[in-house]
């Protein structure tokens, strides 16, 4: 990766910022990306003019440089290391894309085989971790268990926490990708009071997850190939999404030098929120609340009412303002899964499709460019394959772990990397003197 400072110095394109209050002027370099809008390097702004910049929610701020994911929200484009998501969804697999994310290139057949082998052989958990699951209350939310167990991995795997060593970083990345389905399934099994199921090395990544979640020691379990394929696709579509809230959280935590397991655990907490990964669970809650097609107009009005906190979950996106390319791909899979698994008559699915149709014709949604996002459909697929709604965000976390570790690894090896430390616009009281309790 090129040094941003060097690139900035070499760059002839600049933008002038003139302070109209003082007449002072600064030339800020414009840095060209390989795709997408150029960025202004504001590094000297404070030094030269004494100003910070203000951008709540980072709507117009690039927090880092990255070679992993490219998004054009206006055009509905998503690329992983340059490959369009549509091509990967048609021709590739989750595990192949995971390799792409970590290495930047698609694997040759022998490289893929080796990578699959490594991931499979890291999928078991340290036996002592089993006790950790048992100490959670029986009705704990599986995301709460995920946060705790993933954070605790650093206590078990000391040989992969030295972030200055490339081999430690790589083993930590492999361990997290491999162990996430085992931890997720164990969280679920604990919540329903069933014994934890060990991984089986001859199954695929998603086949293994399905077996660990749905098999019992009492009978044989056969992985349903449609469920396995649908999960593989959902996971691939969720693998990374550049600097979203959870990924930025992982990077920020990692910028202080925290160990990788702790960083991924912080990403899981950020993902949990309903405006981010928690949306897929919230979609189902909203559909259940609406309950009947006849009540859709009432709920659309609630969604439009500024005084009503209700939002139509699964609609809208921070960057995709025309459509979510992942939603288009997953919508087709959703129809296929529901057709093949015989859930097409599920009243919630009918309701979802009517809601999608009505909302897409509604002026409020059209004007604000609010389209169904990937989570609108992923929740419906999970429901069809028997995943309970409190596990939806956990499924998202399994897939996004690949993006988190790829972005974390990229950040650690970036020569521009410094501890993340945003500034603020202070609007609190000016300096004042302490008032003793009897005088307040
Ligand atoms: N239902 C009703 N109104 C909405 C919705 C919604 N789902 N989303 C946005 N709006 C309105 C919002 O009230 C605002 O209206 P106005 O301009 O009159 O004030 C306008 O649309 C713009 O919304 P915003 O909140 O300023 O947009 P944002 O970019 O800050 O937020 C979002 C994006 C995803 C947080 C938001 O659309 C939302 O809360 N959607 C529902 C939750 C959801 O489905 N999230 C999953 C995103 S996909 C998974 C992922 O990548 O994490």
Short mmCIF file of C-alpha atoms and ligand atoms in Angstrom, two decimals:
data_model
loop_
_atom_site.label_atom_id
_atom_site.label_comp_id
_atom_site.label_asym_id
_atom_site.label_seq_id
_atom_site.Cartn_x
_atom_site.Cartn_y
_atom_site.Cartn_z
CA UNK A 1 0.00 0.00 0.00
CA UNK A 2 1.34 3.45 -0.93
CA UNK A 3 2.18 5.90 1.81
CA UNK A 4 -0.56 8.50 1.92
CA UNK A 5 1.90 11.17 3.02
CA UNK A 6 4.17 10.52 0.04
CA UNK A 7 1.24 10.44 -2.36
CA UNK A 8 -0.05 13.67 -0.87
CA UNK A 9 3.33 15.38 -1.33
CA UNK A 10 3.67 14.21 -4.94
CA UNK A 11 0.19 15.33 -5.84
CA UNK A 12 -0.08 18.49 -7.92
CA UNK A 13 -3.87 18.78 -7.59
CA UNK A 14 -4.90 20.93 -4.68
CA UNK A 15 -7.91 22.74 -3.35
CA UNK A 16 -7.60 26.19 -1.76
CA UNK A 17 -9.34 26.93 1.47
CA UNK A 18 -9.55 30.63 2.29
CA UNK A 19 -10.46 31.80 5.75
CA UNK A 20 -12.69 34.80 5.06
CA UNK A 21 -12.23 36.01 8.63
CA UNK A 22 -8.46 36.38 8.41
CA UNK A 23 -7.69 36.17 4.69
CA UNK A 24 -5.27 33.28 5.32
CA UNK A 25 -5.20 30.54 2.74
CA UNK A 26 -4.11 26.91 2.67
CA UNK A 27 -3.57 24.56 -0.28
CA UNK A 28 -4.85 21.08 0.51
CA UNK A 29 -3.75 18.14 -1.66
CA UNK A 30 -6.40 16.16 -3.52
CA UNK A 31 -5.69 12.42 -3.47
CA UNK A 32 -6.97 10.33 -6.37
CA UNK A 33 -8.48 6.92 -5.59
CA UNK A 34 -8.41 3.99 -8.03
CA UNK A 35 -12.23 4.32 -8.23
CA UNK A 36 -14.76 6.72 -6.70
CA UNK A 37 -14.57 10.31 -5.48
CA UNK A 38 -11.18 11.90 -4.78
CA UNK A 39 -10.44 12.91 -1.21
CA UNK A 40 -9.01 16.11 0.24
CA UNK A 41 -6.08 15.56 2.60
CA UNK A 42 -6.99 17.88 5.47
CA UNK A 43 -3.96 16.89 7.60
CA UNK A 44 -2.49 20.44 7.55
CA UNK A 45 -5.78 22.32 8.00
CA UNK A 46 -5.57 22.64 11.77
CA UNK A 47 -1.87 23.52 11.73
CA UNK A 48 -2.32 26.18 9.03
CA UNK A 49 -5.72 27.68 9.83
CA UNK A 50 -6.53 26.41 13.33
CA UNK A 51 -9.74 24.60 12.37
CA UNK A 52 -10.99 21.07 12.90
CA UNK A 53 -13.60 19.66 10.55
CA UNK A 54 -17.10 18.65 11.70
CA UNK A 55 -18.80 15.62 10.16
CA UNK A 56 -21.14 13.74 12.53
CA UNK A 57 -21.66 10.15 11.38
CA UNK A 58 -18.69 10.49 8.96
CA UNK A 59 -20.98 11.24 6.03
CA UNK A 60 -18.16 12.80 4.02
CA UNK A 61 -15.02 11.61 5.74
CA UNK A 62 -12.65 8.86 4.63
CA UNK A 63 -11.16 7.44 7.83
CA UNK A 64 -8.52 5.29 6.11
CA UNK A 65 -7.26 4.02 2.77
CA UNK A 66 -8.23 0.48 1.85
CA UNK A 67 -7.80 -1.99 -1.01
CA UNK A 68 -10.54 -4.37 0.06
CA UNK A 69 -14.08 -3.24 -0.79
CA UNK A 70 -15.40 -0.63 -3.19
CA UNK A 71 -18.94 0.74 -3.03
CA UNK A 72 -20.65 3.27 -5.26
CA UNK A 73 -23.89 3.92 -3.41
CA UNK A 74 -25.48 6.03 -6.15
CA UNK A 75 -24.87 3.43 -8.85
CA UNK A 76 -25.56 0.43 -6.60
CA UNK A 77 -22.06 -1.01 -7.11
CA UNK A 78 -20.30 -3.35 -4.69
CA UNK A 79 -16.92 -4.90 -5.50
CA UNK A 80 -14.63 -7.08 -3.40
CA UNK A 81 -10.98 -6.44 -4.38
CA UNK A 82 -12.32 -5.20 -7.74
CA UNK A 83 -14.60 -8.17 -8.47
CA UNK A 84 -18.30 -7.24 -8.90
CA UNK A 85 -20.52 -8.86 -6.30
CA UNK A 86 -22.83 -10.17 -9.04
CA UNK A 87 -20.00 -12.22 -10.59
CA UNK A 88 -18.81 -13.56 -7.25
CA UNK A 89 -22.38 -14.48 -6.24
CA UNK A 90 -22.81 -16.44 -9.46
CA UNK A 91 -19.41 -18.12 -9.69
CA UNK A 92 -17.62 -18.13 -6.36
CA UNK A 93 -18.17 -19.33 -2.79
CA UNK A 94 -17.95 -17.80 0.67
CA UNK A 95 -14.67 -19.50 1.48
CA UNK A 96 -13.07 -18.48 -1.83
CA UNK A 97 -14.14 -14.87 -1.25
CA UNK A 98 -12.78 -15.11 2.31
CA UNK A 99 -9.39 -15.97 0.81
CA UNK A 100 -9.74 -13.06 -1.61
CA UNK A 101 -10.44 -10.70 1.29
CA UNK A 102 -7.37 -11.80 3.22
CA UNK A 103 -4.92 -12.07 0.31
CA UNK A 104 -6.26 -9.59 -2.25
CA UNK A 105 -6.29 -12.20 -5.06
CA UNK A 106 -8.51 -15.17 -5.91
CA UNK A 107 -6.84 -18.47 -4.94
CA UNK A 108 -5.47 -21.04 -7.39
CA UNK A 109 -7.12 -24.48 -6.85
CA UNK A 110 -4.31 -25.77 -4.60
CA UNK A 111 -4.28 -22.52 -2.59
CA UNK A 112 -8.02 -22.79 -2.04
CA UNK A 113 -7.72 -26.42 -0.96
CA UNK A 114 -4.99 -25.49 1.55
CA UNK A 115 -7.02 -22.55 2.89
CA UNK A 116 -10.15 -24.71 3.30
CA UNK A 117 -8.03 -27.25 5.14
CA UNK A 118 -6.62 -24.64 7.51
CA UNK A 119 -10.06 -23.24 8.30
CA UNK A 120 -11.54 -26.69 8.88
CA UNK A 121 -8.70 -27.64 11.22
CA UNK A 122 -9.14 -24.54 13.36
CA UNK A 123 -12.89 -24.99 13.84
CA UNK A 124 -12.81 -26.75 17.23
CA UNK A 125 -12.85 -24.79 20.47
CA UNK A 126 -10.65 -25.26 23.50
CA UNK A 127 -12.60 -27.66 25.76
CA UNK A 128 -12.48 -25.23 28.69
CA UNK A 129 -14.51 -22.79 26.64
CA UNK A 130 -17.49 -25.13 26.97
CA UNK A 131 -17.73 -24.20 30.65
CA UNK A 132 -17.96 -20.57 29.66
CA UNK A 133 -21.17 -21.26 27.68
CA UNK A 134 -22.69 -23.11 30.60
CA UNK A 135 -22.19 -20.16 32.91
CA UNK A 136 -24.48 -17.94 30.83
CA UNK A 137 -28.10 -17.72 31.92
CA UNK A 138 -30.28 -20.04 29.82
CA UNK A 139 -32.19 -17.25 28.08
CA UNK A 140 -29.14 -15.06 27.31
CA UNK A 141 -29.30 -13.46 23.87
CA UNK A 142 -26.85 -15.35 21.60
CA UNK A 143 -25.22 -12.03 20.63
CA UNK A 144 -24.43 -11.40 24.31
CA UNK A 145 -22.77 -14.82 24.47
CA UNK A 146 -20.85 -14.09 21.23
CA UNK A 147 -19.44 -10.82 22.62
CA UNK A 148 -18.26 -12.58 25.78
CA UNK A 149 -16.89 -15.76 24.22
CA UNK A 150 -15.10 -14.09 21.28
CA UNK A 151 -13.55 -11.53 23.65
CA UNK A 152 -12.38 -14.38 25.86
CA UNK A 153 -10.50 -16.15 23.02
CA UNK A 154 -7.43 -14.05 23.78
CA UNK A 155 -7.28 -15.83 27.14
CA UNK A 156 -7.01 -19.19 25.36
CA UNK A 157 -4.84 -18.51 22.33
CA UNK A 158 -1.80 -16.58 23.56
CA UNK A 159 0.25 -17.69 20.57
CA UNK A 160 -1.74 -15.42 18.26
CA UNK A 161 -2.06 -12.14 20.14
CA UNK A 162 1.27 -10.47 19.35
CA UNK A 163 0.08 -8.07 16.67
CA UNK A 164 3.62 -7.10 15.66
CA UNK A 165 4.17 -10.61 14.25
CA UNK A 166 2.66 -11.40 10.83
CA UNK A 167 2.27 -15.12 11.65
CA UNK A 168 0.36 -14.33 14.86
CA UNK A 169 -1.94 -12.03 12.92
CA UNK A 170 -2.55 -14.70 10.30
CA UNK A 171 -3.27 -17.47 12.80
CA UNK A 172 -5.62 -15.16 14.72
CA UNK A 173 -7.47 -14.38 11.47
CA UNK A 174 -7.80 -18.09 10.60
CA UNK A 175 -8.90 -18.97 14.11
CA UNK A 176 -11.62 -16.37 14.19
CA UNK A 177 -13.03 -17.25 10.77
CA UNK A 178 -12.94 -20.96 11.65
CA UNK A 179 -14.28 -20.79 15.20
CA UNK A 180 -17.09 -18.29 14.67
CA UNK A 181 -19.64 -20.88 13.39
CA UNK A 182 -18.72 -23.23 16.27
CA UNK A 183 -19.20 -20.44 18.83
CA UNK A 184 -22.43 -19.30 17.17
CA UNK A 185 -23.91 -22.80 17.12
CA UNK A 186 -22.82 -23.41 20.72
CA UNK A 187 -24.53 -20.14 21.79
CA UNK A 188 -27.72 -21.38 20.14
CA UNK A 189 -27.49 -24.89 21.59
CA UNK A 190 -26.97 -23.42 25.05
CA UNK A 191 -30.02 -21.17 24.66
CA UNK A 192 -32.24 -24.18 23.86
CA UNK A 193 -30.69 -26.44 26.48
CA UNK A 194 -29.21 -28.97 24.03
CA UNK A 195 -25.69 -30.44 24.03
CA UNK A 196 -23.05 -28.62 22.01
CA UNK A 197 -22.19 -30.32 18.69
CA UNK A 198 -18.57 -30.61 17.52
CA UNK A 199 -17.63 -29.60 13.97
CA UNK A 200 -17.19 -32.29 11.31
CA UNK A 201 -14.25 -31.86 8.97
CA UNK A 202 -15.79 -33.29 5.80
CA UNK A 203 -18.56 -30.68 5.68
CA UNK A 204 -18.52 -27.27 4.03
CA UNK A 205 -18.33 -24.07 6.11
CA UNK A 206 -22.10 -23.51 6.02
CA UNK A 207 -22.96 -27.24 6.04
CA UNK A 208 -20.99 -27.56 9.25
CA UNK A 209 -22.79 -24.61 10.81
CA UNK A 210 -26.20 -26.07 9.93
CA UNK A 211 -25.23 -29.43 11.42
CA UNK A 212 -23.82 -27.87 14.60
CA UNK A 213 -27.04 -25.87 15.02
CA UNK A 214 -29.68 -28.39 14.07
CA UNK A 215 -28.38 -31.90 14.70
CA UNK A 216 -28.74 -33.81 17.94
CA UNK A 217 -26.78 -36.80 19.27
CA UNK A 218 -29.95 -38.90 18.97
CA UNK A 219 -30.24 -39.09 15.20
CA UNK A 220 -28.43 -38.76 11.90
CA UNK A 221 -28.45 -35.32 10.34
CA UNK A 222 -28.31 -34.60 6.65
CA UNK A 223 -27.40 -31.12 5.49
CA UNK A 224 -30.07 -29.63 3.21
CA UNK A 225 -28.19 -28.51 0.06
CA UNK A 226 -30.51 -25.56 -0.61
CA UNK A 227 -30.14 -24.25 2.92
CA UNK A 228 -26.35 -24.77 2.66
CA UNK A 229 -26.17 -22.88 -0.65
CA UNK A 230 -28.46 -20.06 0.51
CA UNK A 231 -26.37 -19.56 3.66
CA UNK A 232 -23.18 -19.56 1.59
CA UNK A 233 -24.61 -16.80 -0.59
CA UNK A 234 -25.89 -14.71 2.33
CA UNK A 235 -22.50 -15.03 4.03
CA UNK A 236 -20.68 -13.98 0.87
CA UNK A 237 -22.93 -10.91 0.46
CA UNK A 238 -22.29 -9.92 4.08
CA UNK A 239 -18.55 -10.58 4.12
CA UNK A 240 -17.48 -6.92 4.05
CA UNK A 241 -18.95 -3.50 3.47
CA UNK A 242 -15.98 -1.13 3.77
CA UNK A 243 -15.97 1.33 6.67
CA UNK A 244 -19.40 0.61 8.21
CA UNK A 245 -20.05 1.07 11.94
CA UNK A 246 -18.77 -2.33 13.12
CA UNK A 247 -15.72 -2.36 10.83
CA UNK A 248 -14.80 1.17 11.90
CA UNK A 249 -15.19 0.01 15.50
CA UNK A 250 -12.80 -2.91 14.87
CA UNK A 251 -10.29 -0.55 13.25
CA UNK A 252 -10.59 2.01 16.05
CA UNK A 253 -10.15 -0.63 18.75
CA UNK A 254 -7.26 -2.14 16.78
CA UNK A 255 -5.57 1.22 16.33
CA UNK A 256 -4.72 1.24 20.04
CA UNK A 257 -2.86 -2.06 19.64
CA UNK A 258 -5.60 -4.18 21.27
CA UNK A 259 -5.42 -7.91 20.52
CA UNK A 260 -7.41 -9.16 17.50
CA UNK A 261 -9.93 -11.20 19.50
CA UNK A 262 -10.81 -8.15 21.62
CA UNK A 263 -11.15 -6.05 18.45
CA UNK A 264 -13.53 -8.51 16.78
CA UNK A 265 -15.56 -8.70 19.97
CA UNK A 266 -15.97 -4.90 19.85
CA UNK A 267 -17.13 -5.25 16.22
CA UNK A 268 -19.80 -7.71 17.34
CA UNK A 269 -21.15 -5.20 19.86
CA UNK A 270 -21.37 -2.47 17.20
CA UNK A 271 -23.05 -4.87 14.79
CA UNK A 272 -25.74 -5.73 17.33
CA UNK A 273 -27.57 -2.38 17.00
CA UNK A 274 -30.87 -2.36 15.05
CA UNK A 275 -29.61 0.32 12.63
CA UNK A 276 -26.80 -2.05 11.57
CA UNK A 277 -26.67 -5.86 11.88
CA UNK A 278 -29.59 -6.02 14.25
CA UNK A 279 -31.85 -4.91 11.40
CA UNK A 280 -32.42 -8.47 10.12
CA UNK A 281 -33.89 -9.50 13.47
CA UNK A 282 -35.85 -6.24 13.64
CA UNK A 283 -37.36 -6.88 10.17
CA UNK A 284 -39.05 -10.02 11.46
CA UNK A 285 -40.29 -8.21 14.60
CA UNK A 286 -41.80 -5.48 12.41
CA UNK A 287 -43.46 -8.03 10.12
CA UNK A 288 -44.89 -9.85 13.12
CA UNK A 289 -46.13 -6.55 14.53
CA UNK A 290 -47.83 -5.59 11.25
CA UNK A 291 -49.24 -9.15 11.15
CA UNK A 292 -51.70 -8.58 8.29
CA UNK A 293 -51.62 -7.01 4.82
CA UNK A 294 -54.60 -4.83 5.77
CA UNK A 295 -52.49 -3.12 8.45
CA UNK A 296 -49.65 -2.10 6.08
CA UNK A 297 -51.06 1.42 5.37
CA UNK A 298 -51.29 2.13 9.12
CA UNK A 299 -47.64 1.11 9.61
CA UNK A 300 -46.47 3.10 6.59
CA UNK A 301 -48.05 6.17 8.19
CA UNK A 302 -46.27 5.39 11.45
CA UNK A 303 -42.96 5.10 9.56
CA UNK A 304 -43.49 8.54 8.00
CA UNK A 305 -44.53 10.22 11.24
CA UNK A 306 -41.53 12.10 12.69
CA UNK A 307 -43.05 11.91 16.18
CA UNK A 308 -43.32 8.15 16.00
CA UNK A 309 -40.08 6.21 16.64
CA UNK A 310 -41.30 3.38 14.37
CA UNK A 311 -39.09 2.75 11.32
CA UNK A 312 -39.66 0.28 8.55
CA UNK A 313 -36.73 -2.00 9.28
CA UNK A 314 -35.02 -3.47 6.23
CA UNK A 315 -35.57 -0.27 4.23
CA UNK A 316 -32.96 2.39 3.56
CA UNK A 317 -29.21 2.40 3.63
CA UNK A 318 -26.53 4.91 4.50
CA UNK A 319 -24.66 4.48 1.21
CA UNK A 320 -27.04 2.78 -1.24
CA UNK A 321 -29.41 5.52 -2.22
CA UNK A 322 -30.78 3.86 -5.39
CA UNK A 323 -30.79 0.18 -4.59
CA UNK A 324 -28.78 -2.30 -2.61
CA UNK A 325 -27.06 -4.66 -5.11
CA UNK A 326 -26.94 -7.36 -2.45
CA UNK A 327 -30.72 -7.12 -2.04
CA UNK A 328 -31.24 -7.77 -5.76
CA UNK A 329 -29.14 -10.96 -5.63
CA UNK A 330 -30.60 -12.25 -2.40
CA UNK A 331 -34.18 -11.50 -3.45
CA UNK A 332 -33.95 -14.18 -6.17
CA UNK A 333 -32.45 -16.65 -3.71
CA UNK A 334 -35.20 -15.81 -1.23
CA UNK A 335 -37.88 -16.79 -3.76
CA UNK A 336 -35.99 -19.98 -4.61
CA UNK A 337 -35.54 -21.04 -0.98
CA UNK A 338 -39.14 -20.35 -0.06
CA UNK A 339 -40.36 -22.21 -3.13
CA UNK A 340 -38.13 -25.23 -2.61
CA UNK A 341 -38.51 -25.48 1.14
CA UNK A 342 -42.29 -25.23 0.80
CA UNK A 343 -42.57 -22.03 2.81
CA UNK A 344 -44.02 -19.94 -0.03
CA UNK A 345 -47.33 -19.87 1.81
CA UNK A 346 -45.77 -18.50 4.97
CA UNK A 347 -48.07 -15.52 5.72
CA UNK A 348 -45.08 -13.43 6.81
CA UNK A 349 -43.44 -13.91 3.42
CA UNK A 350 -46.62 -12.84 1.62
CA UNK A 351 -46.81 -9.85 3.94
CA UNK A 352 -43.17 -8.97 3.25
CA UNK A 353 -43.69 -9.01 -0.50
CA UNK A 354 -46.80 -6.84 -0.26
CA UNK A 355 -44.97 -4.44 2.03
CA UNK A 356 -42.09 -4.23 -0.44
CA UNK A 357 -44.53 -3.57 -3.33
CA UNK A 358 -46.56 -0.92 -1.49
CA UNK A 359 -43.54 0.89 0.00
CA UNK A 360 -41.80 1.06 -3.38
CA UNK A 361 -44.79 2.99 -4.81
CA UNK A 362 -45.09 5.35 -1.86
CA UNK A 363 -43.93 8.97 -2.38
CA UNK A 364 -42.25 9.18 1.04
CA UNK A 365 -40.07 6.15 0.26
CA UNK A 366 -39.46 7.16 -3.37
CA UNK A 367 -38.37 10.71 -2.47
CA UNK A 368 -35.98 9.50 0.22
CA UNK A 369 -34.73 6.64 -1.96
CA UNK A 370 -35.64 4.05 0.65
CA UNK A 371 -35.35 0.61 -0.96
CA UNK A 372 -35.38 -2.82 0.67
CA UNK A 373 -31.85 -3.63 1.80
CA UNK A 374 -30.09 -7.00 2.06
CA UNK A 375 -31.46 -7.62 5.54
CA UNK A 376 -35.04 -7.35 4.41
CA UNK A 377 -34.55 -10.64 2.54
CA UNK A 378 -31.89 -12.40 4.62
CA UNK A 379 -34.25 -12.56 7.61
CA UNK A 380 -36.88 -14.28 5.46
CA UNK A 381 -34.37 -16.88 4.25
CA UNK A 382 -33.14 -17.55 7.78
CA UNK A 383 -36.74 -18.04 8.90
CA UNK A 384 -37.35 -20.49 6.04
CA UNK A 385 -34.34 -22.62 6.97
CA UNK A 386 -35.31 -22.69 10.63
CA UNK A 387 -32.88 -20.18 12.13
CA UNK A 388 -34.59 -18.46 15.09
CA UNK A 389 -34.76 -14.66 14.84
CA UNK A 390 -32.45 -14.05 17.83
CA UNK A 391 -29.71 -15.81 15.82
CA UNK A 392 -30.05 -13.61 12.71
CA UNK A 393 -27.47 -11.04 13.80
CA UNK A 394 -25.16 -13.83 14.93
CA UNK A 395 -25.27 -15.19 11.37
CA UNK A 396 -24.32 -11.73 10.10
CA UNK A 397 -21.42 -11.65 12.59
CA UNK A 398 -20.07 -14.99 11.32
CA UNK A 399 -19.84 -13.66 7.77
CA UNK A 400 -18.62 -10.17 8.68
CA UNK A 401 -15.79 -11.64 10.78
CA UNK A 402 -13.93 -12.16 7.50
CA UNK A 403 -14.25 -8.47 6.61
CA UNK A 404 -13.31 -7.43 10.14
CA UNK A 405 -10.13 -9.53 10.20
CA UNK A 406 -9.19 -8.45 6.66
CA UNK A 407 -9.65 -4.77 7.53
CA UNK A 408 -7.89 -5.17 10.86
CA UNK A 409 -4.93 -6.90 9.18
CA UNK A 410 -4.79 -4.20 6.52
CA UNK A 411 -4.83 -1.49 9.17
CA UNK A 412 -2.01 -3.04 11.19
CA UNK A 413 0.22 -3.22 8.11
CA UNK A 414 -0.63 0.31 6.91
CA UNK A 415 2.31 2.69 7.41
CA UNK A 416 -0.15 5.61 7.83
CA UNK A 417 -1.86 3.91 10.74
CA UNK A 418 -1.99 5.86 13.99
CA UNK A 419 -4.20 5.54 17.02
CA UNK A 420 -7.69 6.71 16.04
CA UNK A 421 -8.50 9.86 17.94
CA UNK A 422 -11.34 12.00 16.54
CA UNK A 423 -11.62 15.63 17.63
CA UNK A 424 -14.84 17.30 18.77
CA UNK A 425 -16.83 20.50 18.62
CA UNK A 426 -17.12 21.37 22.29
CA UNK A 427 -20.41 23.13 23.13
CA UNK A 428 -20.48 22.63 26.90
CA UNK A 429 -20.11 25.28 29.61
CA UNK A 430 -17.19 27.68 29.50
CA UNK A 431 -14.66 27.57 32.32
CA UNK A 432 -16.34 28.15 35.68
CA UNK A 433 -15.40 27.81 39.31
CA UNK A 434 -16.41 25.00 41.59
CA UNK A 435 -19.44 25.84 43.76
CA UNK A 436 -19.54 24.25 47.20
CA UNK A 437 -22.60 22.03 47.92
CA UNK A 438 -24.25 24.52 50.34
CA UNK A 439 -24.15 27.29 47.69
CA UNK A 440 -25.71 25.37 44.74
N1 LIG B 1 -38.27 3.88 7.68
C1 LIG B 1 -38.80 5.14 7.64
N2 LIG B 1 -38.10 6.25 7.34
C2 LIG B 1 -36.81 6.11 7.11
C3 LIG B 1 -36.16 4.85 7.14
C4 LIG B 1 -36.95 3.72 7.45
N3 LIG B 1 -36.40 2.49 7.49
N4 LIG B 1 -34.85 5.00 6.85
C5 LIG B 1 -34.64 6.30 6.64
N5 LIG B 1 -35.83 6.98 6.78
C6 LIG B 1 -36.03 8.42 6.57
C7 LIG B 1 -35.49 9.25 7.72
O1 LIG B 1 -36.47 9.49 8.70
C8 LIG B 1 -35.08 10.52 6.99
O2 LIG B 1 -36.26 11.27 6.72
P1 LIG B 1 -36.18 12.91 6.69
O3 LIG B 1 -35.26 13.23 5.54
O4 LIG B 1 -37.60 13.33 6.45
O5 LIG B 1 -35.64 13.33 8.02
C9 LIG B 1 -34.56 10.02 5.64
O6 LIG B 1 -35.27 8.78 5.41
C10 LIG B 1 -33.06 9.77 5.61
O7 LIG B 1 -32.75 8.84 6.64
P2 LIG B 1 -31.46 8.90 7.57
O8 LIG B 1 -31.75 8.21 8.87
O9 LIG B 1 -30.96 10.31 7.63
O10 LIG B 1 -30.47 8.04 6.71
P3 LIG B 1 -29.15 7.40 7.24
O11 LIG B 1 -28.29 7.23 6.05
O12 LIG B 1 -28.59 8.17 8.40
O13 LIG B 1 -29.63 5.98 7.84
C11 LIG B 1 -30.25 3.72 8.01
C12 LIG B 1 -29.56 4.79 7.15
C13 LIG B 1 -29.93 2.34 7.41
C14 LIG B 1 -29.72 3.76 9.44
C15 LIG B 1 -31.77 3.97 7.99
O14 LIG B 1 -32.26 3.96 6.68
C16 LIG B 1 -32.53 2.94 8.85
O15 LIG B 1 -32.63 3.12 10.07
N6 LIG B 1 -33.08 1.86 8.21
C17 LIG B 1 -33.71 0.79 8.94
C18 LIG B 1 -32.67 -0.09 9.57
C19 LIG B 1 -32.02 -1.05 8.58
O16 LIG B 1 -32.70 -1.70 7.79
N7 LIG B 1 -30.69 -1.14 8.67
C20 LIG B 1 -29.92 -2.13 7.89
C21 LIG B 1 -29.02 -1.55 6.89
S1 LIG B 1 -28.39 -2.84 5.81
C22 LIG B 1 -27.31 -3.73 6.80
C23 LIG B 1 -26.01 -3.03 7.05
O17 LIG B 1 -25.29 -2.74 6.07
O18 LIG B 1 -25.70 -2.79 8.23
#
